[in-house]
Amino acid sequence: MTRATAVAHPNIALVKYWGKADQRLNLPATGSLSLTLDIFPTTTTVELTNDPMDRVMLDGVELSGDESARVRSVLDLVRERAGTGTHALVTSTNTVPTAAGLASSAAAFAALAKASSAAYGLSLSDAELSRLARRGSGSACRSIFGGLVRWNKGTSDETSVAERLEWQGEPLAMVVSVISSARKKIGSRAGMNHTVTTSPYFEGWVSSNNALVERASSAVERADFTSLGEIAEMSALRMHASMLGAEPPLRYLTSRSFAIFDAVQELREDGLEAYASADAGPNVKILCRSREASLVAHALRERIEDVKMHVSNSGPGAYLLDEGERPSAA
Ligand code: 2P0
């Protein structure tokens, strides 16, 4: 095959990844656990070409500099394995507001790993795809899988890999609030490196969050939604605490974000179980039961003005599109 198209969805971490143990291999300082969404997919086509270099198009615009270098570094790993030097045209379409803390890089690099390995004729297992996606962006290793996913931090390229977790409880949903879809001022990578090097709270974050991964995994095994939600809210706030301790401080949450955290707490007090989380941006993601998701979104719209709410259920892992379904790579 010389051309392949893959679709992948973003994932939202319930137990967060923040900080690297190894920058080159993208090994995280802590494990994490996420839910893959069924909204905001990224579709990526990789086509081998006779060009003297790779070209990367994102939403119709050619990428250059660091952004295209990250894509090329994943293609290089695939080429090394396939034993070829042939270059490629990568055409990607994002449906998530880029760089707004809505995990667009996770879907992008999961789709790239899936499409590029197929285009270069490799037949990789999901674990191998997860490791490959991780090299492009850490959180992308989780978007190879659908549903609830655990990223084992590992200590090497082979052992730092995600796996799907079985969930026997009621179906889960995530209400994604969009306060701002503006490009964030400090990207995740720079933000986490800044936290690692300057925050006195980083060590406490790492040890406490590794413990939360174990507690969350056990909550998943017991299908204990309440514990999972409580742990998710804690992990998000502890991650933001580590950033707030950095020098200079790194603050992604705004007063609007905290207003949503307050509203979510009110919903719980009213008997509607929901838990708030936030990533490297102001937008708050709310974990709830699927059957109550529209109620949660409605209740939040009533309490918070001018915030868009997207309801997502648990989504699929990265998959290839059949020949007939492929958009043409312009
Ligand atoms: C997460 N985030 O677990 C955390 C929570 C943001 C906050 O993973 O440098 O884009 O490519 O490995 O994966 C965002 O960081 O960073 C992220 P790199 P990535 O979802």
XYZ file of C-alpha atoms and ligand atoms in Angstrom:
350
model
C 0.000 0.000 0.000
C 1.407 3.403 -0.836
C -1.426 5.448 0.559
C -3.546 5.057 3.666
C -6.055 7.160 5.597
C -6.739 6.881 9.313
C -9.166 8.472 11.748
C -8.419 9.055 15.433
C -10.234 10.859 18.245
C -8.911 13.003 21.072
C -8.775 11.635 24.574
C -9.237 13.454 27.858
C -7.104 12.307 30.761
C -8.965 11.461 33.963
C -5.575 10.978 35.607
C -3.224 13.458 33.965
C 0.167 13.233 32.264
C 2.314 16.294 33.052
C 6.106 16.119 32.910
C 8.596 13.906 31.110
C 11.181 11.488 32.446
C 12.871 11.320 29.003
C 12.449 14.022 26.387
C 13.832 12.084 23.416
C 11.694 8.992 23.911
C 8.762 10.950 25.365
C 8.626 8.851 28.518
C 6.303 10.422 31.109
C 7.129 11.094 34.749
C 3.772 9.598 35.755
C 1.282 7.133 34.372
C -2.116 8.414 33.220
C -5.622 7.185 32.436
C -8.002 8.621 29.855
C -11.321 8.413 28.061
C -11.268 8.505 24.252
C -13.979 10.785 22.866
C -16.340 10.213 19.930
C -16.218 13.878 18.793
C -13.553 16.074 17.150
C -11.920 13.375 14.981
C -8.756 13.951 12.983
C -8.476 12.324 9.547
C -4.995 11.854 8.132
C -3.852 10.539 4.758
C -0.252 9.492 4.194
C 0.775 9.014 0.575
C 4.267 7.974 -0.544
C 5.721 10.310 -3.162
C 8.800 10.748 -5.339
C 9.417 14.180 -3.804
C 12.849 14.909 -2.284
C 11.231 15.799 1.055
C 8.138 15.213 3.196
C 5.282 17.676 3.008
C 2.676 18.139 5.730
C -0.661 19.858 5.147
C -2.909 20.611 8.138
C -6.373 21.927 7.297
C -5.120 23.097 3.914
C -2.037 24.927 5.248
C 1.494 23.589 4.770
C 3.340 23.159 8.077
C 6.950 24.205 8.558
C 9.470 24.457 11.403
C 8.927 22.489 14.623
C 5.427 21.328 13.730
C 6.479 19.617 10.514
C 9.687 18.340 12.164
C 7.572 16.465 14.729
C 5.597 14.789 11.953
C 8.811 13.937 10.069
C 10.334 12.400 13.187
C 7.456 9.904 13.332
C 7.748 9.210 9.576
C 11.509 8.615 10.081
C 10.780 5.923 12.679
C 8.329 4.255 10.289
C 10.786 4.447 7.373
C 13.585 3.015 9.483
C 11.399 0.044 10.300
C 10.177 -0.347 6.716
C 13.743 -0.061 5.374
C 13.007 2.722 2.906
C 13.883 6.378 2.403
C 10.786 7.281 0.387
C 9.182 10.554 1.395
C 5.498 11.226 1.958
C 2.735 13.757 1.626
C 0.718 13.959 4.851
C -2.700 15.590 4.632
C -4.585 16.056 7.866
C -7.969 17.502 8.736
C -8.686 18.489 12.302
C -12.170 19.087 13.678
C -11.067 20.156 17.148
C -10.136 23.778 17.862
C -6.334 23.459 17.554
C -4.113 24.137 20.584
C -6.922 25.098 22.940
C -6.149 22.393 25.494
C -8.538 20.055 23.718
C -5.965 17.379 22.948
C -5.701 17.956 19.209
C -2.140 16.567 19.114
C -3.314 13.286 20.617
C -5.748 12.567 17.784
C -3.294 13.916 15.196
C -0.341 11.696 16.120
C -2.521 8.622 16.701
C -3.972 9.052 13.186
C -0.463 9.673 11.782
C 0.944 6.508 13.406
C -1.933 4.423 12.072
C -1.934 5.884 8.531
C 1.845 6.081 8.052
C 2.537 2.531 9.223
C -0.114 1.233 6.798
C 1.113 3.422 3.909
C 4.686 2.108 4.368
C 3.392 -1.464 4.442
C 4.024 -2.198 8.120
C 1.624 -4.347 10.057
C 1.926 -3.129 13.651
C 0.069 -4.293 16.745
C -1.912 -1.723 18.740
C 0.848 -1.711 21.375
C 3.458 -0.936 18.687
C 1.236 1.789 17.233
C 0.796 3.237 20.717
C 4.575 3.439 21.186
C 4.991 5.042 17.775
C 2.256 7.622 18.421
C 3.889 8.409 21.794
C 7.084 9.504 20.018
C 5.081 12.227 18.243
C 3.082 13.345 21.278
C 2.842 11.612 24.640
C -0.923 11.670 25.007
C -1.334 10.279 21.463
C -0.347 6.806 22.685
C -3.731 6.708 24.457
C -5.804 7.649 21.369
C -4.775 4.432 19.585
C -7.323 2.763 21.875
C -11.012 3.462 22.444
C -12.855 3.840 25.747
C -10.914 3.933 28.994
C -7.170 3.676 28.471
C -4.212 3.447 30.821
C -0.756 4.650 29.782
C 1.815 2.705 31.759
C 4.687 5.125 32.203
C 7.342 2.447 31.768
C 11.089 2.969 31.799
C 11.948 2.396 28.128
C 10.558 2.728 24.612
C 9.243 -0.846 24.840
C 7.533 -0.507 28.214
C 5.982 2.978 27.942
C 2.750 1.989 26.240
C -1.003 2.388 26.611
C -3.589 -0.361 27.007
C -7.352 -0.485 26.939
C -9.196 -1.047 30.223
C -12.515 -2.847 30.445
C -15.364 -0.818 31.939
C -18.360 -2.808 33.161
C -20.199 0.188 34.594
C -22.785 2.470 33.010
C -21.579 4.140 29.795
C -19.470 7.251 30.422
C -19.653 10.647 28.794
C -17.655 13.847 28.775
C -19.195 17.302 28.428
C -16.554 19.529 26.851
C -17.012 23.213 27.594
C -15.359 25.660 25.232
C -14.638 28.973 26.908
C -11.956 29.813 24.382
C -10.657 28.140 21.236
C -7.815 30.627 20.907
C -4.321 29.185 20.561
C -2.788 28.938 24.013
C 0.209 31.111 24.820
C 2.343 28.323 26.258
C 2.007 24.905 24.666
C 1.839 21.721 26.747
C 5.371 20.639 25.948
C 6.970 23.920 27.011
C 4.581 24.185 29.970
C 5.391 20.754 31.339
C 9.141 21.210 30.893
C 8.899 24.545 32.716
C 7.009 22.847 35.564
C 9.569 20.012 35.791
C 12.498 22.414 36.045
C 11.064 25.144 38.285
C 8.122 23.926 40.396
C 8.956 22.825 43.951
C 5.656 20.921 43.856
C 6.642 18.762 40.892
C 7.968 15.865 43.015
C 4.799 15.818 45.085
C 2.745 15.872 41.899
C 4.610 12.880 40.464
C 4.405 10.658 43.519
C 0.779 11.504 44.300
C -0.347 11.135 40.689
C 1.298 7.738 40.269
C -0.751 6.658 43.282
C -3.905 8.075 41.636
C -3.274 5.964 38.511
C -3.416 2.853 40.694
C -6.506 4.045 42.560
C -8.272 4.960 39.315
C -7.399 1.589 37.751
C -8.892 -0.150 40.747
C -12.027 2.068 40.521
C -12.343 1.068 36.835
C -12.036 -2.601 37.764
C -14.821 -2.201 40.354
C -16.916 -0.074 37.922
C -16.945 2.538 40.698
C -17.985 5.732 38.911
C -17.987 7.904 42.032
C -14.392 7.048 42.966
C -13.257 7.464 39.363
C -14.851 10.920 39.200
C -13.407 12.042 42.531
C -9.939 10.860 41.515
C -10.241 12.610 38.118
C -11.066 15.953 39.710
C -8.214 15.544 42.183
C -5.653 14.666 39.524
C -6.591 17.691 37.412
C -6.370 20.086 40.366
C -3.070 18.601 41.557
C -1.623 18.997 38.048
C -2.682 22.650 38.000
C -1.221 23.065 41.508
C 2.147 21.854 40.196
C 1.983 24.446 37.404
C 0.953 27.231 39.775
C 4.102 26.500 41.757
C 6.366 27.075 38.745
C 8.592 30.150 38.383
C 7.177 32.225 36.798
C 3.796 30.609 37.583
C 1.937 28.847 34.816
C -1.772 29.504 34.972
C -4.132 28.078 32.346
C -7.341 28.252 34.374
C -9.354 31.460 34.386
C -12.156 32.729 36.599
C -14.571 31.296 34.009
C -12.946 27.870 34.407
C -13.381 28.029 38.175
C -17.008 29.123 37.729
C -17.576 25.827 35.900
C -15.811 23.861 38.657
C -18.184 25.598 41.122
C -21.232 24.815 38.982
C -20.220 21.147 38.722
C -19.969 20.984 42.495
C -23.477 22.480 42.743
C -24.797 19.810 40.377
C -23.356 17.137 42.642
C -24.966 18.759 45.667
C -28.255 18.610 43.709
C -27.727 14.886 43.136
C -26.434 14.998 39.549
C -23.074 13.245 39.604
C -20.487 15.079 37.525
C -16.769 15.777 37.945
C -14.662 18.574 36.461
C -11.264 18.341 34.788
C -9.102 20.736 32.792
C -5.934 20.493 30.723
C -3.409 23.007 29.390
C -6.078 25.614 28.668
C -9.123 27.232 30.274
C -11.721 24.792 28.920
C -13.303 22.473 31.466
C -14.259 18.872 30.687
C -16.953 17.244 32.777
C -17.128 13.508 33.358
C -20.625 12.141 33.852
C -22.858 9.194 33.038
C -23.876 9.005 29.406
C -27.601 8.927 30.195
C -27.244 12.139 32.243
C -24.924 13.992 29.848
C -27.568 16.197 28.202
C -28.983 17.040 31.629
C -25.489 18.045 32.798
C -24.863 20.135 29.676
C -28.257 21.805 30.027
C -27.759 22.563 33.744
C -24.337 24.075 33.036
C -25.641 26.207 30.151
C -28.240 27.576 32.556
C -25.605 28.498 35.129
C -22.785 29.770 32.870
C -23.359 32.304 30.118
C -21.777 32.143 26.659
C -20.040 28.798 26.989
C -20.351 26.177 24.266
C -20.935 22.653 25.557
C -20.143 19.604 23.414
C -21.405 16.243 24.602
C -19.182 13.269 23.874
C -19.643 9.588 24.557
C -16.890 7.029 24.785
C -15.226 6.818 21.369
C -13.318 4.283 19.256
C -9.605 3.698 18.871
C -7.731 4.802 15.736
C -8.887 2.999 12.582
C -8.129 2.896 8.863
C -10.675 4.036 6.302
C -11.451 1.777 3.352
C -10.391 2.864 -0.123
C -13.864 4.123 -1.036
C -14.179 6.289 2.089
C -10.911 8.154 1.579
C -11.049 11.827 0.854
C -8.653 12.790 -1.934
C -5.303 14.094 -0.670
C -5.099 17.441 -2.415
C -2.932 14.776 29.422
N -1.882 16.900 28.658
O -2.717 13.807 30.163
C -2.202 16.067 29.768
C -2.995 16.930 30.695
C -2.233 18.273 28.891
C -2.687 18.344 30.286
O -0.943 15.262 27.510
O 5.022 16.925 24.811
O 0.617 17.201 23.862
O 3.583 15.952 23.026
O 4.122 14.627 25.055
O 0.795 14.950 24.997
C -0.703 17.362 26.586
O 0.616 17.054 26.341
O 2.639 16.627 25.227
C -1.181 16.446 27.612
P 3.896 16.008 24.482
P 1.111 16.395 24.981
O -3.742 14.731 28.470
